C-alpha cells in the first residue's frame, strides 16, 4: 500500500494489513502499528483474530480439543504482548501505566512502596491498576498517592487508566486455558486484596 499525504482510511489500512500479513508476526505487528499508530489497537485485534484462525486451521477438524485451541489463543496473545511492549509510544494514543513506570525507572513493587507510604498497600492493588483490572471511580487517597508516586497529573492518570481498561494486559499469556481479564471496581479490589482492616478502611475512607 502506498502512503499518501491524505489521512489514511481505517478500513483501507486493515485490508492492506490483511493482504500483506496473512499470518502476522511480531515484527509485522510492530511495523504496522508504528506506521499507523492511530489504528494500532485495531491492527492488534485483527492480528489476534488472524493468528487464531490460522492456528485453528492446523487443528484436525475431526478432533479439535479445548487445550489445543487454548494454546493457540495463548500464542496469539503472547505475540500481541511482545509487540505491545516493544512498540514505540505515540502521544496520540495516550500513555500506558507501564510506559510511565519505565520513564520513572520504577516497577510495581517500587510504586506500591511509594503509594503505600506509612500505611502500606498490597502490590496486587497496584498491579490491578497497571494492568487494566481496576474500574473507576478510585478513592481520592489512592488517586493522590498514585499521582505523587508516578509524578503525573490527575488528567494523565485518568487517561492512562482509560487506556489500561481498554487494553488490559494478560501477562505472558502462557496458560493452558484461554485467559480473561475482568475489571472490578476499586472498592472490590481493595476489599479483596488481603490487606488489614485498618489499611482497607484507610484506602476506602475518603
mmCIF file with all atom_site columns, C-alpha atoms in Angstrom:
data_model
loop_
_atom_site.group_PDB
_atom_site.id
_atom_site.type_symbol
_atom_site.label_atom_id
_atom_site.label_alt_id
_atom_site.label_comp_id
_atom_site.label_asym_id
_atom_site.label_entity_id
_atom_site.label_seq_id
_atom_site.pdbx_PDB_ins_code
_atom_site.Cartn_x
_atom_site.Cartn_y
_atom_site.Cartn_z
_atom_site.occupancy
_atom_site.B_iso_or_equiv
_atom_site.pdbx_formal_charge
_atom_site.auth_seq_id
_atom_site.auth_comp_id
_atom_site.auth_asym_id
_atom_site.auth_atom_id
_atom_site.pdbx_PDB_model_num
ATOM 1   C CA . UNK A 1 1   ? 0.000   0.000   0.000  1.00 0.00 ? 1   UNK A CA 1
ATOM 2   C CA . UNK A 1 2   ? 1.420   3.430   -0.988 1.00 0.00 ? 2   UNK A CA 1
ATOM 3   C CA . UNK A 1 3   ? 1.295   6.122   1.661  1.00 0.00 ? 3   UNK A CA 1
ATOM 4   C CA . UNK A 1 4   ? -0.385  9.350   0.607  1.00 0.00 ? 4   UNK A CA 1
ATOM 5   C CA . UNK A 1 5   ? -0.490  12.810  2.165  1.00 0.00 ? 5   UNK A CA 1
ATOM 6   C CA . UNK A 1 6   ? -4.173  12.305  2.887  1.00 0.00 ? 6   UNK A CA 1
ATOM 7   C CA . UNK A 1 7   ? -5.334  10.808  6.172  1.00 0.00 ? 7   UNK A CA 1
ATOM 8   C CA . UNK A 1 8   ? -5.431  7.016   5.671  1.00 0.00 ? 8   UNK A CA 1
ATOM 9   C CA . UNK A 1 9   ? -8.756  5.256   5.981  1.00 0.00 ? 9   UNK A CA 1
ATOM 10  C CA . UNK A 1 10  ? -9.012  2.698   8.780  1.00 0.00 ? 10  UNK A CA 1
ATOM 11  C CA . UNK A 1 11  ? -10.681 0.038   6.618  1.00 0.00 ? 11  UNK A CA 1
ATOM 12  C CA . UNK A 1 12  ? -8.103  0.518   3.854  1.00 0.00 ? 12  UNK A CA 1
ATOM 13  C CA . UNK A 1 13  ? -5.263  0.113   6.343  1.00 0.00 ? 13  UNK A CA 1
ATOM 14  C CA . UNK A 1 14  ? -6.775  -3.035  7.879  1.00 0.00 ? 14  UNK A CA 1
ATOM 15  C CA . UNK A 1 15  ? -7.449  -4.527  4.431  1.00 0.00 ? 15  UNK A CA 1
ATOM 16  C CA . UNK A 1 16  ? -3.871  -3.804  3.357  1.00 0.00 ? 16  UNK A CA 1
ATOM 17  C CA . UNK A 1 17  ? -2.588  -5.344  6.589  1.00 0.00 ? 17  UNK A CA 1
ATOM 18  C CA . UNK A 1 18  ? -4.723  -8.429  5.993  1.00 0.00 ? 18  UNK A CA 1
ATOM 19  C CA . UNK A 1 19  ? -3.441  -8.764  2.415  1.00 0.00 ? 19  UNK A CA 1
ATOM 20  C CA . UNK A 1 20  ? 0.208   -8.304  3.383  1.00 0.00 ? 20  UNK A CA 1
ATOM 21  C CA . UNK A 1 21  ? 0.206   -10.318 6.622  1.00 0.00 ? 21  UNK A CA 1
ATOM 22  C CA . UNK A 1 22  ? -1.950  -13.415 6.389  1.00 0.00 ? 22  UNK A CA 1
ATOM 23  C CA . UNK A 1 23  ? -0.257  -14.804 9.478  1.00 0.00 ? 23  UNK A CA 1
ATOM 24  C CA . UNK A 1 24  ? 1.103   -11.706 11.269 1.00 0.00 ? 24  UNK A CA 1
ATOM 25  C CA . UNK A 1 25  ? 4.434   -11.998 13.017 1.00 0.00 ? 25  UNK A CA 1
ATOM 26  C CA . UNK A 1 26  ? 5.507   -9.905  15.996 1.00 0.00 ? 26  UNK A CA 1
ATOM 27  C CA . UNK A 1 27  ? 7.790   -7.877  13.715 1.00 0.00 ? 27  UNK A CA 1
ATOM 28  C CA . UNK A 1 28  ? 4.955   -7.197  11.259 1.00 0.00 ? 28  UNK A CA 1
ATOM 29  C CA . UNK A 1 29  ? 2.616   -6.107  14.058 1.00 0.00 ? 29  UNK A CA 1
ATOM 30  C CA . UNK A 1 30  ? 5.241   -3.701  15.405 1.00 0.00 ? 30  UNK A CA 1
ATOM 31  C CA . UNK A 1 31  ? 5.927   -2.347  11.908 1.00 0.00 ? 31  UNK A CA 1
ATOM 32  C CA . UNK A 1 32  ? 2.284   -1.715  11.048 1.00 0.00 ? 32  UNK A CA 1
ATOM 33  C CA . UNK A 1 33  ? 1.345   -0.226  14.442 1.00 0.00 ? 33  UNK A CA 1
ATOM 34  C CA . UNK A 1 34  ? 4.361   2.082   14.118 1.00 0.00 ? 34  UNK A CA 1
ATOM 35  C CA . UNK A 1 35  ? 3.287   3.196   10.622 1.00 0.00 ? 35  UNK A CA 1
ATOM 36  C CA . UNK A 1 36  ? -0.346  3.686   11.623 1.00 0.00 ? 36  UNK A CA 1
ATOM 37  C CA . UNK A 1 37  ? -0.406  4.441   15.383 1.00 0.00 ? 37  UNK A CA 1
ATOM 38  C CA . UNK A 1 38  ? -3.945  5.808   15.153 1.00 0.00 ? 38  UNK A CA 1
ATOM 39  C CA . UNK A 1 39  ? -5.143  2.321   14.199 1.00 0.00 ? 39  UNK A CA 1
ATOM 40  C CA . UNK A 1 40  ? -2.767  0.396   16.494 1.00 0.00 ? 40  UNK A CA 1
ATOM 41  C CA . UNK A 1 41  ? -5.490  -1.221  18.615 1.00 0.00 ? 41  UNK A CA 1
ATOM 42  C CA . UNK A 1 42  ? -7.466  -2.259  15.513 1.00 0.00 ? 42  UNK A CA 1
ATOM 43  C CA . UNK A 1 43  ? -4.348  -3.742  13.923 1.00 0.00 ? 43  UNK A CA 1
ATOM 44  C CA . UNK A 1 44  ? -3.526  -5.723  17.063 1.00 0.00 ? 44  UNK A CA 1
ATOM 45  C CA . UNK A 1 45  ? -7.099  -7.020  17.300 1.00 0.00 ? 45  UNK A CA 1
ATOM 46  C CA . UNK A 1 46  ? -7.075  -8.031  13.622 1.00 0.00 ? 46  UNK A CA 1
ATOM 47  C CA . UNK A 1 47  ? -3.704  -9.742  14.092 1.00 0.00 ? 47  UNK A CA 1
ATOM 48  C CA . UNK A 1 48  ? -5.014  -11.721 17.064 1.00 0.00 ? 48  UNK A CA 1
ATOM 49  C CA . UNK A 1 49  ? -8.040  -12.887 15.068 1.00 0.00 ? 49  UNK A CA 1
ATOM 50  C CA . UNK A 1 50  ? -5.900  -13.787 12.050 1.00 0.00 ? 50  UNK A CA 1
ATOM 51  C CA . UNK A 1 51  ? -3.414  -15.800 14.108 1.00 0.00 ? 51  UNK A CA 1
ATOM 52  C CA . UNK A 1 52  ? -6.230  -17.555 15.931 1.00 0.00 ? 52  UNK A CA 1
ATOM 53  C CA . UNK A 1 53  ? -7.899  -18.557 12.646 1.00 0.00 ? 53  UNK A CA 1
ATOM 54  C CA . UNK A 1 54  ? -4.615  -19.819 11.219 1.00 0.00 ? 54  UNK A CA 1
ATOM 55  C CA . UNK A 1 55  ? -3.951  -21.809 14.365 1.00 0.00 ? 55  UNK A CA 1
ATOM 56  C CA . UNK A 1 56  ? -7.375  -23.432 14.186 1.00 0.00 ? 56  UNK A CA 1
ATOM 57  C CA . UNK A 1 57  ? -6.773  -24.423 10.544 1.00 0.00 ? 57  UNK A CA 1
ATOM 58  C CA . UNK A 1 58  ? -3.832  -26.526 11.716 1.00 0.00 ? 58  UNK A CA 1
ATOM 59  C CA . UNK A 1 59  ? -6.033  -28.477 14.117 1.00 0.00 ? 59  UNK A CA 1
ATOM 60  C CA . UNK A 1 60  ? -7.662  -31.624 12.621 1.00 0.00 ? 60  UNK A CA 1
ATOM 61  C CA . UNK A 1 61  ? -11.311 -30.799 12.088 1.00 0.00 ? 61  UNK A CA 1
ATOM 62  C CA . UNK A 1 62  ? -12.489 -34.163 13.384 1.00 0.00 ? 62  UNK A CA 1
ATOM 63  C CA . UNK A 1 63  ? -10.681 -33.782 16.735 1.00 0.00 ? 63  UNK A CA 1
ATOM 64  C CA . UNK A 1 64  ? -10.431 -30.189 17.963 1.00 0.00 ? 64  UNK A CA 1
ATOM 65  C CA . UNK A 1 65  ? -9.610  -30.053 21.674 1.00 0.00 ? 65  UNK A CA 1
ATOM 66  C CA . UNK A 1 66  ? -10.085 -27.197 24.103 1.00 0.00 ? 66  UNK A CA 1
ATOM 67  C CA . UNK A 1 67  ? -6.475  -27.459 25.202 1.00 0.00 ? 67  UNK A CA 1
ATOM 68  C CA . UNK A 1 68  ? -5.160  -27.110 21.635 1.00 0.00 ? 68  UNK A CA 1
ATOM 69  C CA . UNK A 1 69  ? -7.366  -24.124 20.895 1.00 0.00 ? 69  UNK A CA 1
ATOM 70  C CA . UNK A 1 70  ? -6.497  -22.503 24.220 1.00 0.00 ? 70  UNK A CA 1
ATOM 71  C CA . UNK A 1 71  ? -2.784  -22.886 23.496 1.00 0.00 ? 71  UNK A CA 1
ATOM 72  C CA . UNK A 1 72  ? -3.258  -21.332 20.048 1.00 0.00 ? 72  UNK A CA 1
ATOM 73  C CA . UNK A 1 73  ? -5.109  -18.439 21.647 1.00 0.00 ? 73  UNK A CA 1
ATOM 74  C CA . UNK A 1 74  ? -2.337  -18.116 24.234 1.00 0.00 ? 74  UNK A CA 1
ATOM 75  C CA . UNK A 1 75  ? 0.312   -17.965 21.487 1.00 0.00 ? 75  UNK A CA 1
ATOM 76  C CA . UNK A 1 76  ? -1.631  -15.200 19.741 1.00 0.00 ? 76  UNK A CA 1
ATOM 77  C CA . UNK A 1 77  ? -1.900  -13.190 22.953 1.00 0.00 ? 77  UNK A CA 1
ATOM 78  C CA . UNK A 1 78  ? 1.779   -13.719 23.642 1.00 0.00 ? 78  UNK A CA 1
ATOM 79  C CA . UNK A 1 79  ? 2.669   -12.329 20.204 1.00 0.00 ? 79  UNK A CA 1
ATOM 80  C CA . UNK A 1 80  ? 0.485   -9.290  20.879 1.00 0.00 ? 80  UNK A CA 1
ATOM 81  C CA . UNK A 1 81  ? 2.117   -8.829  24.274 1.00 0.00 ? 81  UNK A CA 1
ATOM 82  C CA . UNK A 1 82  ? 5.588   -8.883  22.731 1.00 0.00 ? 82  UNK A CA 1
ATOM 83  C CA . UNK A 1 83  ? 4.524   -6.396  20.042 1.00 0.00 ? 83  UNK A CA 1
ATOM 84  C CA . UNK A 1 84  ? 2.898   -4.173  22.644 1.00 0.00 ? 84  UNK A CA 1
ATOM 85  C CA . UNK A 1 85  ? 5.908   -3.922  24.942 1.00 0.00 ? 85  UNK A CA 1
ATOM 86  C CA . UNK A 1 86  ? 8.313   -3.331  22.028 1.00 0.00 ? 86  UNK A CA 1
ATOM 87  C CA . UNK A 1 87  ? 6.219   -0.870  20.026 1.00 0.00 ? 87  UNK A CA 1
ATOM 88  C CA . UNK A 1 88  ? 7.026   2.838   20.419 1.00 0.00 ? 88  UNK A CA 1
ATOM 89  C CA . UNK A 1 89  ? 4.637   5.008   22.399 1.00 0.00 ? 89  UNK A CA 1
ATOM 90  C CA . UNK A 1 90  ? 2.678   7.609   20.422 1.00 0.00 ? 90  UNK A CA 1
ATOM 91  C CA . UNK A 1 91  ? 1.230   10.602  22.208 1.00 0.00 ? 91  UNK A CA 1
ATOM 92  C CA . UNK A 1 92  ? -1.919  10.456  20.075 1.00 0.00 ? 92  UNK A CA 1
ATOM 93  C CA . UNK A 1 93  ? -2.728  7.088   21.636 1.00 0.00 ? 93  UNK A CA 1
ATOM 94  C CA . UNK A 1 94  ? -2.193  8.249   25.218 1.00 0.00 ? 94  UNK A CA 1
ATOM 95  C CA . UNK A 1 95  ? 0.116   6.505   27.657 1.00 0.00 ? 95  UNK A CA 1
ATOM 96  C CA . UNK A 1 96  ? 0.257   3.119   29.293 1.00 0.00 ? 96  UNK A CA 1
ATOM 97  C CA . UNK A 1 97  ? 0.973   2.969   33.002 1.00 0.00 ? 97  UNK A CA 1
ATOM 98  C CA . UNK A 1 98  ? 3.870   0.651   32.103 1.00 0.00 ? 98  UNK A CA 1
ATOM 99  C CA . UNK A 1 99  ? 5.423   3.416   29.996 1.00 0.00 ? 99  UNK A CA 1
ATOM 100 C CA . UNK A 1 100 ? 5.061   5.944   32.804 1.00 0.00 ? 100 UNK A CA 1
ATOM 101 C CA . UNK A 1 101 ? 6.685   3.478   35.210 1.00 0.00 ? 101 UNK A CA 1
ATOM 102 C CA . UNK A 1 102 ? 9.542   2.884   32.780 1.00 0.00 ? 102 UNK A CA 1
ATOM 103 C CA . UNK A 1 103 ? 10.113  6.619   32.433 1.00 0.00 ? 103 UNK A CA 1
ATOM 104 C CA . UNK A 1 104 ? 10.339  6.876   36.215 1.00 0.00 ? 104 UNK A CA 1
ATOM 105 C CA . UNK A 1 105 ? 12.624  3.828   36.401 1.00 0.00 ? 105 UNK A CA 1
ATOM 106 C CA . UNK A 1 106 ? 10.085  2.054   38.607 1.00 0.00 ? 106 UNK A CA 1
ATOM 107 C CA . UNK A 1 107 ? 8.260   -1.268  38.736 1.00 0.00 ? 107 UNK A CA 1
ATOM 108 C CA . UNK A 1 108 ? 5.100   -2.406  40.538 1.00 0.00 ? 108 UNK A CA 1
ATOM 109 C CA . UNK A 1 109 ? 6.795   -3.131  43.915 1.00 0.00 ? 109 UNK A CA 1
ATOM 110 C CA . UNK A 1 110 ? 8.525   0.257   43.840 1.00 0.00 ? 110 UNK A CA 1
ATOM 111 C CA . UNK A 1 111 ? 5.268   2.051   43.038 1.00 0.00 ? 111 UNK A CA 1
ATOM 112 C CA . UNK A 1 112 ? 3.492   0.131   45.811 1.00 0.00 ? 112 UNK A CA 1
ATOM 113 C CA . UNK A 1 113 ? 6.079   1.403   48.285 1.00 0.00 ? 113 UNK A CA 1
ATOM 114 C CA . UNK A 1 114 ? 5.621   4.976   47.016 1.00 0.00 ? 114 UNK A CA 1
ATOM 115 C CA . UNK A 1 115 ? 1.821   4.825   47.063 1.00 0.00 ? 115 UNK A CA 1
ATOM 116 C CA . UNK A 1 116 ? 1.530   2.901   50.343 1.00 0.00 ? 116 UNK A CA 1
ATOM 117 C CA . UNK A 1 117 ? 3.737   5.204   52.386 1.00 0.00 ? 117 UNK A CA 1
ATOM 118 C CA . UNK A 1 118 ? 3.480   4.544   56.123 1.00 0.00 ? 118 UNK A CA 1
ATOM 119 C CA . UNK A 1 119 ? 0.068   2.848   55.916 1.00 0.00 ? 119 UNK A CA 1
ATOM 120 C CA . UNK A 1 120 ? 1.113   0.353   53.214 1.00 0.00 ? 120 UNK A CA 1
ATOM 121 C CA . UNK A 1 121 ? -0.761  -1.114  50.241 1.00 0.00 ? 121 UNK A CA 1
ATOM 122 C CA . UNK A 1 122 ? -0.698  -4.539  48.609 1.00 0.00 ? 122 UNK A CA 1
ATOM 123 C CA . UNK A 1 123 ? 1.169   -4.920  45.322 1.00 0.00 ? 123 UNK A CA 1
ATOM 124 C CA . UNK A 1 124 ? -1.898  -6.686  43.900 1.00 0.00 ? 124 UNK A CA 1
ATOM 125 C CA . UNK A 1 125 ? -3.869  -3.428  44.116 1.00 0.00 ? 125 UNK A CA 1
ATOM 126 C CA . UNK A 1 126 ? -1.188  -1.593  42.147 1.00 0.00 ? 126 UNK A CA 1
ATOM 127 C CA . UNK A 1 127 ? -0.927  -4.477  39.653 1.00 0.00 ? 127 UNK A CA 1
ATOM 128 C CA . UNK A 1 128 ? -4.696  -4.373  39.071 1.00 0.00 ? 128 UNK A CA 1
ATOM 129 C CA . UNK A 1 129 ? -4.441  -0.648  38.334 1.00 0.00 ? 129 UNK A CA 1
ATOM 130 C CA . UNK A 1 130 ? -1.466  -1.004  35.991 1.00 0.00 ? 130 UNK A CA 1
ATOM 131 C CA . UNK A 1 131 ? -2.899  -3.977  34.094 1.00 0.00 ? 131 UNK A CA 1
ATOM 132 C CA . UNK A 1 132 ? -6.400  -2.590  33.490 1.00 0.00 ? 132 UNK A CA 1
ATOM 133 C CA . UNK A 1 133 ? -8.222  -4.662  36.086 1.00 0.00 ? 133 UNK A CA 1
ATOM 134 C CA . UNK A 1 134 ? -9.477  -1.743  38.198 1.00 0.00 ? 134 UNK A CA 1
ATOM 135 C CA . UNK A 1 135 ? -12.532 0.300   37.227 1.00 0.00 ? 135 UNK A CA 1
ATOM 136 C CA . UNK A 1 136 ? -13.054 3.893   38.379 1.00 0.00 ? 136 UNK A CA 1
ATOM 137 C CA . UNK A 1 137 ? -14.020 5.763   40.405 1.00 0.00 ? 137 UNK A CA 1
ATOM 138 C CA . UNK A 1 138 ? -10.938 5.254   42.528 1.00 0.00 ? 138 UNK A CA 1
ATOM 139 C CA . UNK A 1 139 ? -10.561 6.602   46.053 1.00 0.00 ? 139 UNK A CA 1
ATOM 140 C CA . UNK A 1 140 ? -9.241  10.131  46.498 1.00 0.00 ? 140 UNK A CA 1
ATOM 141 C CA . UNK A 1 141 ? -6.369  8.997   48.727 1.00 0.00 ? 141 UNK A CA 1
ATOM 142 C CA . UNK A 1 142 ? -5.364  6.319   46.252 1.00 0.00 ? 142 UNK A CA 1
ATOM 143 C CA . UNK A 1 143 ? -5.622  8.759   43.344 1.00 0.00 ? 143 UNK A CA 1
ATOM 144 C CA . UNK A 1 144 ? -3.494  11.398  45.055 1.00 0.00 ? 144 UNK A CA 1
ATOM 145 C CA . UNK A 1 145 ? -0.900  8.881   46.240 1.00 0.00 ? 145 UNK A CA 1
ATOM 146 C CA . UNK A 1 146 ? -0.671  7.296   42.789 1.00 0.00 ? 146 UNK A CA 1
ATOM 147 C CA . UNK A 1 147 ? -0.241  10.658  41.081 1.00 0.00 ? 147 UNK A CA 1
ATOM 148 C CA . UNK A 1 148 ? 2.520   11.549  43.534 1.00 0.00 ? 148 UNK A CA 1
ATOM 149 C CA . UNK A 1 149 ? 4.228   8.191   43.082 1.00 0.00 ? 149 UNK A CA 1
ATOM 150 C CA . UNK A 1 150 ? 4.104   8.425   39.295 1.00 0.00 ? 150 UNK A CA 1
ATOM 151 C CA . UNK A 1 151 ? 4.769   12.187  39.253 1.00 0.00 ? 151 UNK A CA 1
ATOM 152 C CA . UNK A 1 152 ? 1.802   12.800  36.937 1.00 0.00 ? 152 UNK A CA 1
ATOM 153 C CA . UNK A 1 153 ? -1.312  14.959  36.933 1.00 0.00 ? 153 UNK A CA 1
ATOM 154 C CA . UNK A 1 154 ? -4.802  13.633  37.540 1.00 0.00 ? 154 UNK A CA 1
ATOM 155 C CA . UNK A 1 155 ? -5.595  14.118  33.847 1.00 0.00 ? 155 UNK A CA 1
ATOM 156 C CA . UNK A 1 156 ? -2.662  11.889  32.853 1.00 0.00 ? 156 UNK A CA 1
ATOM 157 C CA . UNK A 1 157 ? -3.673  9.348   35.500 1.00 0.00 ? 157 UNK A CA 1
ATOM 158 C CA . UNK A 1 158 ? -7.243  9.050   34.199 1.00 0.00 ? 158 UNK A CA 1
ATOM 159 C CA . UNK A 1 159 ? -6.060  8.954   30.573 1.00 0.00 ? 159 UNK A CA 1
ATOM 160 C CA . UNK A 1 160 ? -3.713  6.075   31.430 1.00 0.00 ? 160 UNK A CA 1
ATOM 161 C CA . UNK A 1 161 ? -6.453  4.345   33.432 1.00 0.00 ? 161 UNK A CA 1
ATOM 162 C CA . UNK A 1 162 ? -8.846  4.574   30.485 1.00 0.00 ? 162 UNK A CA 1
ATOM 163 C CA . UNK A 1 163 ? -6.154  3.144   28.182 1.00 0.00 ? 163 UNK A CA 1
ATOM 164 C CA . UNK A 1 164 ? -5.374  0.337   30.629 1.00 0.00 ? 164 UNK A CA 1
ATOM 165 C CA . UNK A 1 165 ? -9.025  -0.729  30.859 1.00 0.00 ? 165 UNK A CA 1
ATOM 166 C CA . UNK A 1 166 ? -9.422  -0.567  27.061 1.00 0.00 ? 166 UNK A CA 1
ATOM 167 C CA . UNK A 1 167 ? -6.339  -2.751  26.507 1.00 0.00 ? 167 UNK A CA 1
ATOM 168 C CA . UNK A 1 168 ? -5.926  -4.948  29.606 1.00 0.00 ? 168 UNK A CA 1
ATOM 169 C CA . UNK A 1 169 ? -2.703  -6.897  29.990 1.00 0.00 ? 169 UNK A CA 1
ATOM 170 C CA . UNK A 1 170 ? -2.767  -10.706 30.018 1.00 0.00 ? 170 UNK A CA 1
ATOM 171 C CA . UNK A 1 171 ? 0.706   -11.204 31.471 1.00 0.00 ? 171 UNK A CA 1
ATOM 172 C CA . UNK A 1 172 ? 2.855   -13.574 29.416 1.00 0.00 ? 172 UNK A CA 1
ATOM 173 C CA . UNK A 1 173 ? -0.209  -15.483 28.186 1.00 0.00 ? 173 UNK A CA 1
ATOM 174 C CA . UNK A 1 174 ? 1.304   -18.953 28.594 1.00 0.00 ? 174 UNK A CA 1
ATOM 175 C CA . UNK A 1 175 ? -1.563  -20.668 30.380 1.00 0.00 ? 175 UNK A CA 1
ATOM 176 C CA . UNK A 1 176 ? -3.162  -23.831 29.006 1.00 0.00 ? 176 UNK A CA 1
ATOM 177 C CA . UNK A 1 177 ? -6.592  -22.205 29.187 1.00 0.00 ? 177 UNK A CA 1
ATOM 178 C CA . UNK A 1 178 ? -7.705  -19.040 27.420 1.00 0.00 ? 178 UNK A CA 1
ATOM 179 C CA . UNK A 1 179 ? -7.009  -16.130 29.810 1.00 0.00 ? 179 UNK A CA 1
ATOM 180 C CA . UNK A 1 180 ? -9.625  -13.499 30.532 1.00 0.00 ? 180 UNK A CA 1
ATOM 181 C CA . UNK A 1 181 ? -9.412  -10.115 32.195 1.00 0.00 ? 181 UNK A CA 1
ATOM 182 C CA . UNK A 1 182 ? -12.367 -8.971  34.283 1.00 0.00 ? 182 UNK A CA 1
ATOM 183 C CA . UNK A 1 183 ? -12.065 -5.428  35.584 1.00 0.00 ? 183 UNK A CA 1
ATOM 184 C CA . UNK A 1 184 ? -13.530 -4.892  39.061 1.00 0.00 ? 184 UNK A CA 1
ATOM 185 C CA . UNK A 1 185 ? -14.453 -1.662  40.762 1.00 0.00 ? 185 UNK A CA 1
ATOM 186 C CA . UNK A 1 186 ? -11.904 -0.006  43.033 1.00 0.00 ? 186 UNK A CA 1
ATOM 187 C CA . UNK A 1 187 ? -13.759 -0.858  46.248 1.00 0.00 ? 187 UNK A CA 1
ATOM 188 C CA . UNK A 1 188 ? -13.840 -4.596  45.476 1.00 0.00 ? 188 UNK A CA 1
ATOM 189 C CA . UNK A 1 189 ? -10.164 -4.599  44.509 1.00 0.00 ? 189 UNK A CA 1
ATOM 190 C CA . UNK A 1 190 ? -9.245  -3.053  47.872 1.00 0.00 ? 190 UNK A CA 1
ATOM 191 C CA . UNK A 1 191 ? -11.580 -5.257  49.920 1.00 0.00 ? 191 UNK A CA 1
ATOM 192 C CA . UNK A 1 192 ? -10.326 -8.472  48.279 1.00 0.00 ? 192 UNK A CA 1
ATOM 193 C CA . UNK A 1 193 ? -6.645  -7.532  48.452 1.00 0.00 ? 193 UNK A CA 1
ATOM 194 C CA . UNK A 1 194 ? -5.883  -9.277  51.746 1.00 0.00 ? 194 UNK A CA 1
ATOM 195 C CA . UNK A 1 195 ? -4.863  -6.039  53.464 1.00 0.00 ? 195 UNK A CA 1
ATOM 196 C CA . UNK A 1 196 ? -5.605  -5.427  57.132 1.00 0.00 ? 196 UNK A CA 1
ATOM 197 C CA . UNK A 1 197 ? -8.897  -3.884  58.202 1.00 0.00 ? 197 UNK A CA 1
ATOM 198 C CA . UNK A 1 198 ? -7.102  -0.638  59.064 1.00 0.00 ? 198 UNK A CA 1
ATOM 199 C CA . UNK A 1 199 ? -5.490  -0.489  55.616 1.00 0.00 ? 199 UNK A CA 1
ATOM 200 C CA . UNK A 1 200 ? -8.761  -1.246  53.844 1.00 0.00 ? 200 UNK A CA 1
ATOM 201 C CA . UNK A 1 201 ? -10.555 1.405   55.898 1.00 0.00 ? 201 UNK A CA 1
ATOM 202 C CA . UNK A 1 202 ? -7.843  3.934   55.112 1.00 0.00 ? 202 UNK A CA 1
ATOM 203 C CA . UNK A 1 203 ? -7.935  3.400   51.343 1.00 0.00 ? 203 UNK A CA 1
ATOM 204 C CA . UNK A 1 204 ? -11.751 3.385   51.209 1.00 0.00 ? 204 UNK A CA 1
ATOM 205 C CA . UNK A 1 205 ? -12.476 6.180   53.707 1.00 0.00 ? 205 UNK A CA 1
ATOM 206 C CA . UNK A 1 206 ? -12.334 9.397   51.668 1.00 0.00 ? 206 UNK A CA 1
#
